[in-house]
CSV table of C-alpha atoms in Angstrom, one decimal:
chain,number,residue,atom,x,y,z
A,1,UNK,CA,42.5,-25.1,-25.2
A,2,UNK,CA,42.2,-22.8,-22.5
A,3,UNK,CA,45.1,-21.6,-19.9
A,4,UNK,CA,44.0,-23.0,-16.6
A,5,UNK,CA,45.3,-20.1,-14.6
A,6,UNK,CA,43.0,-17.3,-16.7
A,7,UNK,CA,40.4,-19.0,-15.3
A,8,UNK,CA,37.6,-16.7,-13.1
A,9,UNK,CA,34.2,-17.2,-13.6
A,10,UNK,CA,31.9,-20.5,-13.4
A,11,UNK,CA,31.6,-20.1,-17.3
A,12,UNK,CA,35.3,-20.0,-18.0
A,13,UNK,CA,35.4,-23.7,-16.1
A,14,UNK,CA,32.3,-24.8,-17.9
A,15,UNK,CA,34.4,-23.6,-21.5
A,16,UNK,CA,37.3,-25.3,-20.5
A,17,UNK,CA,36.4,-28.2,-19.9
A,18,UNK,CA,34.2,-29.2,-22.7
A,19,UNK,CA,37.4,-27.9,-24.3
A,20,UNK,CA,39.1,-30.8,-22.7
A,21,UNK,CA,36.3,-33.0,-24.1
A,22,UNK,CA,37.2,-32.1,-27.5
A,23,UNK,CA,40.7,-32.3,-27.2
A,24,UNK,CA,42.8,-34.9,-28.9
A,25,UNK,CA,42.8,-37.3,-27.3
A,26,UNK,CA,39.6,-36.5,-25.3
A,27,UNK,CA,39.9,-35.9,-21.6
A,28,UNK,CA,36.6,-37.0,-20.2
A,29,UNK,CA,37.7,-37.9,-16.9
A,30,UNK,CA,39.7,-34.4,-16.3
A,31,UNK,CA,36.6,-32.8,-18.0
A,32,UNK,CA,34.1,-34.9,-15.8
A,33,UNK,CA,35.9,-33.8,-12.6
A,34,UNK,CA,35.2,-30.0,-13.1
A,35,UNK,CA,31.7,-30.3,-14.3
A,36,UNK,CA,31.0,-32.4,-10.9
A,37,UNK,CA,32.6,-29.9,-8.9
A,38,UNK,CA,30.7,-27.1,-10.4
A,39,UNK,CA,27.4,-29.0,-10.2
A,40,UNK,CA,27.8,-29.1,-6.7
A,41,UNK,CA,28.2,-25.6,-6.1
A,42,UNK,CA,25.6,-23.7,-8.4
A,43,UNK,CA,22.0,-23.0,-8.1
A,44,UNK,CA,19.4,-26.1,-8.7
A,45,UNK,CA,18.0,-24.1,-11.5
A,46,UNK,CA,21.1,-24.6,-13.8
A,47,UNK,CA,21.9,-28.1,-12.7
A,48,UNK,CA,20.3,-29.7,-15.9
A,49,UNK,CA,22.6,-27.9,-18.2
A,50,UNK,CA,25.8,-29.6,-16.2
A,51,UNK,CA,24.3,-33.2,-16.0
A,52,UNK,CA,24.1,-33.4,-20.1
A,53,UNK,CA,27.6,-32.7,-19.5
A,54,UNK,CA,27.9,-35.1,-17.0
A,55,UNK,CA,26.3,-37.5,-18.7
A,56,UNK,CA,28.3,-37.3,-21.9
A,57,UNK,CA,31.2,-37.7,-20.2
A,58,UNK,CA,29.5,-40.7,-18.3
A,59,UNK,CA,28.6,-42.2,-21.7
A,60,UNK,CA,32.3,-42.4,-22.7
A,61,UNK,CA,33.8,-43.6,-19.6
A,62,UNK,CA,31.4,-46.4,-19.4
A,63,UNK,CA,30.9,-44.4,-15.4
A,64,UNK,CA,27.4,-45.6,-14.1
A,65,UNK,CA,27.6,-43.1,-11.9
A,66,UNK,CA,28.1,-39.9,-14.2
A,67,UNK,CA,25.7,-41.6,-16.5
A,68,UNK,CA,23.1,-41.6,-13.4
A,69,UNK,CA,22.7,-37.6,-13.7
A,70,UNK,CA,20.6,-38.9,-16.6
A,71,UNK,CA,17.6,-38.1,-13.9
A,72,UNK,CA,18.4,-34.7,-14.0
A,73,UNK,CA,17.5,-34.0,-17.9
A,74,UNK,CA,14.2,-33.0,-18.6
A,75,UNK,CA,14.3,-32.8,-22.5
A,76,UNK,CA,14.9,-36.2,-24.5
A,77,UNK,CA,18.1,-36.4,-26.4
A,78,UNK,CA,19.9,-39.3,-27.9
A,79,UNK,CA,22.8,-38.8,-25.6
A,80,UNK,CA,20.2,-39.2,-22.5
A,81,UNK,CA,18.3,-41.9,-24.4
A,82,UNK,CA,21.8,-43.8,-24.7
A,83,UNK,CA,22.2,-43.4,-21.7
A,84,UNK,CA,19.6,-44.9,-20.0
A,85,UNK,CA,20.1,-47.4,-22.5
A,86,UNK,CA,23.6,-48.2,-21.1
A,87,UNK,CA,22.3,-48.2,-17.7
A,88,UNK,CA,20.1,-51.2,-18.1
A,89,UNK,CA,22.5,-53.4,-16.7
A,90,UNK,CA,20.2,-56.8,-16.6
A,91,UNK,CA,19.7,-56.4,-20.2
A,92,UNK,CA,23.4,-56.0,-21.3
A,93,UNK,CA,24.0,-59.4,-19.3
A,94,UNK,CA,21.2,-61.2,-20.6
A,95,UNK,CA,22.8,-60.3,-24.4
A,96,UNK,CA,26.0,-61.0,-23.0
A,97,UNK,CA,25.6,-64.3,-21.7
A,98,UNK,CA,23.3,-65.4,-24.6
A,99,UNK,CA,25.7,-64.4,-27.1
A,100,UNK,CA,28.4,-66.1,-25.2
A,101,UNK,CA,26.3,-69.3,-24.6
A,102,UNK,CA,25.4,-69.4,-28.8
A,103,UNK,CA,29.2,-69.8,-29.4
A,104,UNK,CA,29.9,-72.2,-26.6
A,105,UNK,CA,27.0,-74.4,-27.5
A,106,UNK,CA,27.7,-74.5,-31.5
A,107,UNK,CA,29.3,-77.7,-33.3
A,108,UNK,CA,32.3,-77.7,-35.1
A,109,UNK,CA,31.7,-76.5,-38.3
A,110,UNK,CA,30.0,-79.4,-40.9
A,111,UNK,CA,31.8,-79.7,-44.4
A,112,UNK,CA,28.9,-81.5,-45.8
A,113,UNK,CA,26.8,-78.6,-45.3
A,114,UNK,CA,28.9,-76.5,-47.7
A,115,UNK,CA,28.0,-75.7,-51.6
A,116,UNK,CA,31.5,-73.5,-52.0
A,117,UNK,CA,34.3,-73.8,-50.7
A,118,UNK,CA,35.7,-70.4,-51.2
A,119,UNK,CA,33.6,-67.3,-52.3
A,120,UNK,CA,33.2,-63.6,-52.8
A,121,UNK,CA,30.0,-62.1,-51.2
A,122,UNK,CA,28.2,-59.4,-51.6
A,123,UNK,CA,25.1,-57.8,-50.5
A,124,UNK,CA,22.9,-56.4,-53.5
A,125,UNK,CA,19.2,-55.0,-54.0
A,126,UNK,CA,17.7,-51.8,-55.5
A,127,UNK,CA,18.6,-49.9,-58.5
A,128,UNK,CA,21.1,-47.8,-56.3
A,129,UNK,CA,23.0,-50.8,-55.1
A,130,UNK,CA,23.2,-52.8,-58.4
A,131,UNK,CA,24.6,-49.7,-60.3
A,132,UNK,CA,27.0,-49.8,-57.5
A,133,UNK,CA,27.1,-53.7,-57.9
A,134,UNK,CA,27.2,-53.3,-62.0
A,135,UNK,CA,31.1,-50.9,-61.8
A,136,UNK,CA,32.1,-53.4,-59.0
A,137,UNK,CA,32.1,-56.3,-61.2
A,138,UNK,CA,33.7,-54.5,-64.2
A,139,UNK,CA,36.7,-53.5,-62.2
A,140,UNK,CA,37.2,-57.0,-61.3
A,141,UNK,CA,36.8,-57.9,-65.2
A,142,UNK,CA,39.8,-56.9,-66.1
A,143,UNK,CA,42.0,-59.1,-63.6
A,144,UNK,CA,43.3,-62.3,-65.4
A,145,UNK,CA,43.9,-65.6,-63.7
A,146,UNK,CA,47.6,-66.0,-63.3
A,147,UNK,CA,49.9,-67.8,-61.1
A,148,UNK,CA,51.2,-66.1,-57.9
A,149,UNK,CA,53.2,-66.5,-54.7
A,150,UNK,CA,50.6,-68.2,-52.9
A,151,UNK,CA,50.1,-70.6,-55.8
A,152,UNK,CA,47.4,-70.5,-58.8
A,153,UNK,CA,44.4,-68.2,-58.6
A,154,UNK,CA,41.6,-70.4,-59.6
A,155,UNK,CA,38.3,-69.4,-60.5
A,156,UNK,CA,35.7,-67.9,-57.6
A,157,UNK,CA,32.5,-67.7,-57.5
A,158,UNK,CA,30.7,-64.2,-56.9
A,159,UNK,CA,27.9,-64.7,-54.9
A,160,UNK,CA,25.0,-62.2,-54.6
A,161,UNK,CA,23.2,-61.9,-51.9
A,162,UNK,CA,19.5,-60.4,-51.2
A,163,UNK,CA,16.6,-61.0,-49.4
A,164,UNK,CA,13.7,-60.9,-51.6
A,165,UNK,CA,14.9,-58.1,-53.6
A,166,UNK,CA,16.2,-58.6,-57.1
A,167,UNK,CA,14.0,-60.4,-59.9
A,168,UNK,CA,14.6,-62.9,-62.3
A,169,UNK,CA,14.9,-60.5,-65.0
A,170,UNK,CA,17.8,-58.7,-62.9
A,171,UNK,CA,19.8,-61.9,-61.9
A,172,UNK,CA,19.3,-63.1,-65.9
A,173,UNK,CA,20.5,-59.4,-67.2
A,174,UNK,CA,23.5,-59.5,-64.3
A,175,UNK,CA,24.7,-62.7,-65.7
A,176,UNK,CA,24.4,-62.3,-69.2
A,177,UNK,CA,26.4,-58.9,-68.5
A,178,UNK,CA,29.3,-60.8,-66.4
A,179,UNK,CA,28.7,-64.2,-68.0
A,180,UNK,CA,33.1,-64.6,-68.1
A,181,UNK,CA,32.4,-64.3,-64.5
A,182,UNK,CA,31.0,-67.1,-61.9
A,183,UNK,CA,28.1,-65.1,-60.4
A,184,UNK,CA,25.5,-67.1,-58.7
A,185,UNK,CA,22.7,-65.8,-56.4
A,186,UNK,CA,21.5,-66.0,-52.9
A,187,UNK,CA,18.2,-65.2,-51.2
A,188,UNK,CA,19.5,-64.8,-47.8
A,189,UNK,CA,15.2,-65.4,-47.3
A,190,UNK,CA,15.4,-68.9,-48.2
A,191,UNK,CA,17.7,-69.5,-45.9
A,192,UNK,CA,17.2,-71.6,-42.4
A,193,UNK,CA,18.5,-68.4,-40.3
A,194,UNK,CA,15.1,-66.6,-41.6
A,195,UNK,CA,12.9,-70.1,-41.6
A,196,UNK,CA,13.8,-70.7,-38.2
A,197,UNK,CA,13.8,-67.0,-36.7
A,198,UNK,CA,11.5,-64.5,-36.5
A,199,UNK,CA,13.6,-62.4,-39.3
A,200,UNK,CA,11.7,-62.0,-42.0
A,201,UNK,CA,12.6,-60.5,-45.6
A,202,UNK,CA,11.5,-57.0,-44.9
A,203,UNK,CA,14.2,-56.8,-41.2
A,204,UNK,CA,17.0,-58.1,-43.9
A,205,UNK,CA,18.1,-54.6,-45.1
A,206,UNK,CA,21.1,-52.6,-44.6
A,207,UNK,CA,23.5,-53.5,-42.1
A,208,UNK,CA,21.3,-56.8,-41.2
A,209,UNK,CA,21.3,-58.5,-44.2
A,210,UNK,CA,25.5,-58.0,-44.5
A,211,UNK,CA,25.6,-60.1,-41.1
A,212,UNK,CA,22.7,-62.4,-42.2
A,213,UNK,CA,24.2,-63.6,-45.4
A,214,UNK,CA,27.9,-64.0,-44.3
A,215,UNK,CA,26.1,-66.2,-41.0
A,216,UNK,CA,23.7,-68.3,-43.5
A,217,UNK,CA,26.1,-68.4,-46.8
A,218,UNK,CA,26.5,-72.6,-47.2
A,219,UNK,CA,30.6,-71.6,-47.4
A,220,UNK,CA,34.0,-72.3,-46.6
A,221,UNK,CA,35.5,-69.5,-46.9
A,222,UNK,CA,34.1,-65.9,-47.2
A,223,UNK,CA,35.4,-62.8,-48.8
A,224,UNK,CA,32.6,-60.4,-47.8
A,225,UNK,CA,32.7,-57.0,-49.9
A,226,UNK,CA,30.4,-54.4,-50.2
A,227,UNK,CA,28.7,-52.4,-53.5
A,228,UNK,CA,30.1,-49.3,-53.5
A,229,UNK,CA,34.0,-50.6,-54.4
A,230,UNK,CA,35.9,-50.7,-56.9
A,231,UNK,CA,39.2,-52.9,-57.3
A,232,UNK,CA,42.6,-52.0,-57.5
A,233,UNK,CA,44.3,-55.3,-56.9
A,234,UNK,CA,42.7,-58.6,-57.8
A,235,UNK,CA,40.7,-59.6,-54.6
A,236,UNK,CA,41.1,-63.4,-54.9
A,237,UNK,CA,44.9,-62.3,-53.5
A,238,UNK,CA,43.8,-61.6,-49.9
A,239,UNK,CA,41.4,-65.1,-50.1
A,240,UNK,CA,44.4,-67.2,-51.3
A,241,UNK,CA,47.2,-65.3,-48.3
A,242,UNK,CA,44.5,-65.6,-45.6
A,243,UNK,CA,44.7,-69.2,-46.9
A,244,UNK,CA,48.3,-69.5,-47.2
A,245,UNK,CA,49.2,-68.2,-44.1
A,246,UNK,CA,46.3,-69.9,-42.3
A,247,UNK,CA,44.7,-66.9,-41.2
A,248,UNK,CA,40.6,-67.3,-39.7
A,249,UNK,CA,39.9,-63.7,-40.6
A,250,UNK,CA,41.2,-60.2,-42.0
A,251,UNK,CA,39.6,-57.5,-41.3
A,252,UNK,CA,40.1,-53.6,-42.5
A,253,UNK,CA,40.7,-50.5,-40.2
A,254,UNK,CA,38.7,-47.5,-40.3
A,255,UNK,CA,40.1,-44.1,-39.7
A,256,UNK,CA,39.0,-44.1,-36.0
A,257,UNK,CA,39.7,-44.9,-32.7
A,258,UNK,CA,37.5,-46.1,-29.3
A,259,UNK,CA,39.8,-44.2,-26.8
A,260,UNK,CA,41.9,-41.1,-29.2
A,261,UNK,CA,39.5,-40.5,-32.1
A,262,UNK,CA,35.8,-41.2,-31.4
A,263,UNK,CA,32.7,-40.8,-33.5
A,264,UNK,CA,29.0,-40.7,-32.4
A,265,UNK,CA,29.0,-44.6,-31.7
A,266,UNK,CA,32.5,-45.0,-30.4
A,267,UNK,CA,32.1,-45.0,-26.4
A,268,UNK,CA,28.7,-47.1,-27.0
A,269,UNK,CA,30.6,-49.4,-28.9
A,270,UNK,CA,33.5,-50.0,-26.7
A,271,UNK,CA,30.8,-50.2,-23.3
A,272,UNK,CA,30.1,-53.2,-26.0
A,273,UNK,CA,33.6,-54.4,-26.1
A,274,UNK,CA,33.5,-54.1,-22.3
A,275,UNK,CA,30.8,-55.9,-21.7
A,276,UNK,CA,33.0,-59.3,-23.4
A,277,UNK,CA,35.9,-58.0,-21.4
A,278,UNK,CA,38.0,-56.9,-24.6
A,279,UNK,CA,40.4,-54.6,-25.0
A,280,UNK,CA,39.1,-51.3,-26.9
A,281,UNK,CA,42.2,-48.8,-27.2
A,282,UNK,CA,42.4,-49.7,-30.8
A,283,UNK,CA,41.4,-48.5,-33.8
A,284,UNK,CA,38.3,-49.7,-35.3
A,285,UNK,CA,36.9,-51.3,-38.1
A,286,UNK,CA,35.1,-50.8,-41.2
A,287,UNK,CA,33.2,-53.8,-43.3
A,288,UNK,CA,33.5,-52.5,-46.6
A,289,UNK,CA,35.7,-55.9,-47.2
A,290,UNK,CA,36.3,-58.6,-44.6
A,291,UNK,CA,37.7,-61.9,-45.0
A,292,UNK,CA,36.1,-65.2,-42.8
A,293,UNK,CA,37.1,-68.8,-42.6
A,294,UNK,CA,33.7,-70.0,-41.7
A,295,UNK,CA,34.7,-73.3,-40.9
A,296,UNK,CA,37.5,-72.4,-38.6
A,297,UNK,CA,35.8,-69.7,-37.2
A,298,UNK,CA,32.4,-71.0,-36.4
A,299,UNK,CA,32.2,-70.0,-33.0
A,300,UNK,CA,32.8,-66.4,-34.3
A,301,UNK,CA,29.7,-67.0,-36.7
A,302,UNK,CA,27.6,-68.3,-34.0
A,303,UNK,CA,27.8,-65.1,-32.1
A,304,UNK,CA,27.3,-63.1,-35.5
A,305,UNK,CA,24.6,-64.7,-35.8
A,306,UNK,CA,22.8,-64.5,-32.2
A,307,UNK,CA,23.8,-60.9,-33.1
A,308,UNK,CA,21.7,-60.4,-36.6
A,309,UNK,CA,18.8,-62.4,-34.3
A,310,UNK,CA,19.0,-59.5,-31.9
A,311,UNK,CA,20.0,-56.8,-34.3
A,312,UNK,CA,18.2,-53.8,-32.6
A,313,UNK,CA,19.8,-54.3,-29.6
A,314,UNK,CA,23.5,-54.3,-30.9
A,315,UNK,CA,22.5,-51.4,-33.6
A,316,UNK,CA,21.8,-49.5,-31.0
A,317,UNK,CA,25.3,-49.8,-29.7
A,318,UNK,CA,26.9,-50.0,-32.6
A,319,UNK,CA,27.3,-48.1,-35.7
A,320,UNK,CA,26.2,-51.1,-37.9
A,321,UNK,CA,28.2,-54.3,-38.0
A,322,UNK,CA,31.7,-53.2,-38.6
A,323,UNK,CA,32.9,-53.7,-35.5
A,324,UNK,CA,30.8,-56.7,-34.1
A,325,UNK,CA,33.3,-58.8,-36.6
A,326,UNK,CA,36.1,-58.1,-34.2
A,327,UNK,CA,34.3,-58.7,-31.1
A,328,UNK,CA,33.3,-62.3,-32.0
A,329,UNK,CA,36.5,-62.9,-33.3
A,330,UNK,CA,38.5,-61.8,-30.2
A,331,UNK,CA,35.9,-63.7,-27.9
A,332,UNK,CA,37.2,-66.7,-30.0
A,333,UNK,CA,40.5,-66.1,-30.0
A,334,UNK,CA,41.0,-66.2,-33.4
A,335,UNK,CA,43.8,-66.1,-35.9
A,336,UNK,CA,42.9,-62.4,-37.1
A,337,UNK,CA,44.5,-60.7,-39.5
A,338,UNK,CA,44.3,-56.6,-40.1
A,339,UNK,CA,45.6,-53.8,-42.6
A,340,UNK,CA,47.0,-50.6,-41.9
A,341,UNK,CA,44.7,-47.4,-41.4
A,342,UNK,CA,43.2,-46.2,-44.8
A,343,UNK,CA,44.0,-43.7,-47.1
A,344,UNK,CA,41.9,-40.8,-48.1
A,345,UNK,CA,40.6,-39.9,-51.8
A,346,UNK,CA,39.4,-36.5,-52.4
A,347,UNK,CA,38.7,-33.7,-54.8
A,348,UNK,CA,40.2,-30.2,-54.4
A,349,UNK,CA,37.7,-27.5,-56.5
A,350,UNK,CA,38.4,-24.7,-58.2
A,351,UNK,CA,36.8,-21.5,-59.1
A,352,UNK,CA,34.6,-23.3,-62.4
A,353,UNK,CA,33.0,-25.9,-59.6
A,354,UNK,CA,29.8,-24.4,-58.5
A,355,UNK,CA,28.5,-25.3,-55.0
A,356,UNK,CA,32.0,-25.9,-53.9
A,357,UNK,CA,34.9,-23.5,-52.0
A,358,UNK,CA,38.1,-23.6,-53.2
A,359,UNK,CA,41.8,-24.9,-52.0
A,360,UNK,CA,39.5,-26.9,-49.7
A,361,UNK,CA,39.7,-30.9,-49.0
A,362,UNK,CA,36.6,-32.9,-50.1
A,363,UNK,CA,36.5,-36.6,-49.1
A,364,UNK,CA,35.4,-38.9,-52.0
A,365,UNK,CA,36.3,-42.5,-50.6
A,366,UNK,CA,39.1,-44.5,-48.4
A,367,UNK,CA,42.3,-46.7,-50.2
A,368,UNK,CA,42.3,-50.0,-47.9
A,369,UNK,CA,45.6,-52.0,-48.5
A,370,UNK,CA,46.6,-55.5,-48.1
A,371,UNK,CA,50.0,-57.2,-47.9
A,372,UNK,CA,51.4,-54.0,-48.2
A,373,UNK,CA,49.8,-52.1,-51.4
A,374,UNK,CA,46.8,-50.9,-52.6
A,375,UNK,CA,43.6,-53.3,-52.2
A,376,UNK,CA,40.3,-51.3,-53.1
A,377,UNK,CA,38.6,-48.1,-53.1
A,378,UNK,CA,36.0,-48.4,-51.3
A,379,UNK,CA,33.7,-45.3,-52.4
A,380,UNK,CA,31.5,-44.9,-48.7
A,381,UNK,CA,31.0,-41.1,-49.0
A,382,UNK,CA,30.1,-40.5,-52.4
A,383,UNK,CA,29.5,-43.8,-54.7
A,384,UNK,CA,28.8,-44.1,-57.9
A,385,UNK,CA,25.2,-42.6,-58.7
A,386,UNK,CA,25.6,-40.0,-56.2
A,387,UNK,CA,25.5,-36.3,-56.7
A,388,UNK,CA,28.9,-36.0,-55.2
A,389,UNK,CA,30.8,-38.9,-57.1
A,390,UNK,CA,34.1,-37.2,-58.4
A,391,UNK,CA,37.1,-38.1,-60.0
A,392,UNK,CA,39.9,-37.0,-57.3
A,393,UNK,CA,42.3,-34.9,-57.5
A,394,UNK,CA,44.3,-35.0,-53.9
A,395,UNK,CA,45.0,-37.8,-51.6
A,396,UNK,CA,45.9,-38.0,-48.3
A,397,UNK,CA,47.8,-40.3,-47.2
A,398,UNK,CA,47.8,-40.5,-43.5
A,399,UNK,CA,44.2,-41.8,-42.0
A,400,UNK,CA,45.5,-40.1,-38.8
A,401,UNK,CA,44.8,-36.6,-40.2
A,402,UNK,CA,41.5,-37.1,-41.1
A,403,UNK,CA,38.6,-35.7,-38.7
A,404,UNK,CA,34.9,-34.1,-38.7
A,405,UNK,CA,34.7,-31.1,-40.8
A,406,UNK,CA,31.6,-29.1,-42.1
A,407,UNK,CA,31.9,-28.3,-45.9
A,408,UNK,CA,30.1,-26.1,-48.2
A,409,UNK,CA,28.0,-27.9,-50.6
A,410,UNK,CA,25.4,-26.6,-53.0
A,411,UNK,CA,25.7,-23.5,-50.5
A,412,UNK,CA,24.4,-25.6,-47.5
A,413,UNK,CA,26.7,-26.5,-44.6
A,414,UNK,CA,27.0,-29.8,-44.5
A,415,UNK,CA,28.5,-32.1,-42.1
A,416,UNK,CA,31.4,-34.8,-43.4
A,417,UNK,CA,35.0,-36.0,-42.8
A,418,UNK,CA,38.5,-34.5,-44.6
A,419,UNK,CA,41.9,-33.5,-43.8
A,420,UNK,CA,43.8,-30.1,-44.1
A,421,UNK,CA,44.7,-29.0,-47.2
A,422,UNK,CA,48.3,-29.4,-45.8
A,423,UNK,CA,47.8,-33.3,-45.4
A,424,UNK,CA,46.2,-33.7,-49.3
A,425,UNK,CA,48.5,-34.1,-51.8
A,426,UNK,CA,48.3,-33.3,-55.9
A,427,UNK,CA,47.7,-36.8,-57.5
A,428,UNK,CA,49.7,-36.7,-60.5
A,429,UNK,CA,48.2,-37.6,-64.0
A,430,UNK,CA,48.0,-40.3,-65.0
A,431,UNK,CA,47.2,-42.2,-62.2
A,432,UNK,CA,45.5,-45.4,-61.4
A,433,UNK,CA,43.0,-43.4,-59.3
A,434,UNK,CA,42.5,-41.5,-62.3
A,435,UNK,CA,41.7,-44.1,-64.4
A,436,UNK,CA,39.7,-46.8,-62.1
A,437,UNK,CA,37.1,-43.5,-61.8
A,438,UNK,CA,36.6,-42.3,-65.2
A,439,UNK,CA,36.1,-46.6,-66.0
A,440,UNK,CA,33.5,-46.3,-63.3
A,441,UNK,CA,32.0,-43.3,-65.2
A,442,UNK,CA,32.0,-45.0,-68.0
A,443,UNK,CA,30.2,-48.6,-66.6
A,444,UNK,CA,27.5,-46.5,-64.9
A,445,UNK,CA,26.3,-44.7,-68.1
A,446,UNK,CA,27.0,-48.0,-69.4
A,447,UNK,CA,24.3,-49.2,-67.2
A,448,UNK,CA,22.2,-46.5,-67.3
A,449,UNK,CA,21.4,-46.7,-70.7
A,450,UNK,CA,21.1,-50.7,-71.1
């Protein structure tokens, strides 16, 4: 950063304080207090270029009136776009109050309506995803059913959900493959969420149809996990703790934070959070696994679901639906559960890895834990199938080191997430990292050639 007192020219303010911007943690406020002064006192010509300042700062201090300079930008951007999105105060209280009103108006949850009582969920359609889906399953394959502290594992279904997408070729080849396994199917289109809304099978992808299923699932109890993992610890261990310790919901921390540590979509998110009068310096959330007691939650699952029936509008807050779980929760005042920040998986190259630098960090995936040890991998930057799938070599094991970093890959610049090289440490061999990613290897060629 900048010394303040070396400070001369309206240039040397204008660098300083987007310096303060990108500090850690940011100083909008300090940062939004010299760009107003200097607005004020330079020529109308060059007023445009301060508001996008302005405005960004506006953006993440949820300031109406910094966000207002929005007038002033003649290009569009997505920051000014957002912004005028964030200034349409009727609309934010009509989502508010409906959203509200959907979890105040909603029944206590109806046992007979149920088919499970406790399940794990997951979201699955496309070759991509059911690669992904086909190494998930094997890692869990290898856990036996054994007695624990929490009393006897018993047998759990695996549901898969999907909206139109797999055939009965693919659900008959699935559970042939895993038939020492309980999998059942879903179509999330079936359902009376999409027979009674105007969702249709085609809106159910991505980020929607994760929020859909775990709203329309006839279930208990939920444990909702995505693809792209691969286990480390049996996962029927957080389902029976939650149970144990009568817990509504656990949910999984992501490396970032709404007030020290923001992303694109953090201030948007927390205005969110605002909005439902909850507390946002906290670190947030990622869905990769999450945990729900449906039927002690149900409020919670009525405002998940006004929010998949009004998806664009939250999406365009949010960065998906990891961090809408929380916000129903807390409006609820449930019984919530949540790990420790995650732990980061990466690959450090040497000279025989083309298209790489060397004694450089390069994310792979995040370690979640729960009760204390190692949960699941869950593989978000590179999964298996992609390009950049490797088996790692460093770790690092504090989240709070990890920021946005541009890497060199296949000689293009590239935009992504990693720590320094003096946060990674040399994962020794053999390793259970080692080994989970040379089975996964193995599955997907496995799959790949069946």
């Amino acid at each position: 950063m900048s010394n303040p007192n070396a400070l001369r020219t309206a240039n040397d303010y204008v660098q300083f304080a987007f310096s303060l911007m990108q500090s850690t943690p940011p100083q909008y406020l300090a940062a939004s207090c010299i760009f107003r002064f200097l607005h004020e006192n330079i020529s109308e010509s060059e007023k445009p270029k301060l508001a996008k300042f302005l405005v960004q700062c506006g953006i993440a201090l949820h300031d109406a009136s910094l966000m207002n300079y929005v007038s002033q930008i003649n290009d569009i951007t997505q920051q000014s776009e957002l912004a005028r999105f964030m200034l349409n105060t009727a609309l934010h209280e009509q989502h508010r109050d409906g959203c509200v009103a959907e979890a105040e108006h909603q029944p206590a949850f109806r046992s007979t309506s149920c088919t499970w009582d406790d399940i794990i969920l997951v979201c699955a359609g496309g070759d991509k995803l059911l690669q992904q889906l086909y190494c998930n399953l094997k890692s869990l394959e290898v856990f036996k059913y054994k007695n624990t502290y929490w009393g006897a594992l018993q047998e759990i279904p695996i549901v898969v959900a999907h909206a139109d997408e797999l055939t009965e070729t693919e659900m008959t080849k699935f559970k042939s493959t895993f038939s020492n396994l309980k999998l059942e199917f879903f179509n999330v289109a079936d359902s009376a969420l999409v027979l009674e809304s105007r969702l249709t099978a085609s809106l159910l992808r991505g980020f929607q149809i994760k929020l859909a299923a775990l709203v329309a699932i006839p279930a208990r109890r939920v444990l909702m996990m995505d693809a792209d993992l691969l286990w480390i610890k049996d996962p029927r261990h957080i389902i029976a703790k939650c149970k144990s310790s009568e817990v509504h919901a656990h949910l999984f921390r992501d490396f970032w934070h709404f007030v020290e540590r923001r992303h694109d979509k953090s201030s948007s998110t927390s205005f969110l959070y605002s909005l439902h009068e909850i507390d946002y310096n906290i670190s947030e959330f990622e869905s990769g696994v999450v945990f729900f007691d449906r039927e002690h939650a149900y409020k919670s699952i009525a405002m998940l679901r006004y929010m998949v029936m009004n998806y664009e509008y939250y999406f365009s807050l949010t960065f998906g639906d990891k961090d809408l779980f929380y916000l129903a929760l807390q409006h609820q005042k449930a019984n919530v559960s949540i790990s420790e920040i995650p732990r980061m998986l990466g690959c450090v190259y040497d000279e025989g890895r083309s298209g790489r630098d060397t004694n450089v960090f390069y994310s792979q995936s995040m370690i979640q834990s729960f009760d204390g040890s190692p949960s699941h991998i869950h593989t978000t930057l590179h999964p298996v199938g992609d390009e950049g799938f490797d088996i790692p070599t460093h770790i690092c094991n504090d989240g709070k080191t990890i920021q946005f970093v541009q890497r060199n890959i296949n000689n293009k610049m590239v935009g992504t997430v990693a720590c320094d090289m003096i946060h990674a440490l040399n994962i020794e061999i053999p390793s259970i990292y080692d080994h989970i990613y040379a089975c996964a290897l193995r599955d997907k060629n496995t799959y790949l050639k069946e």
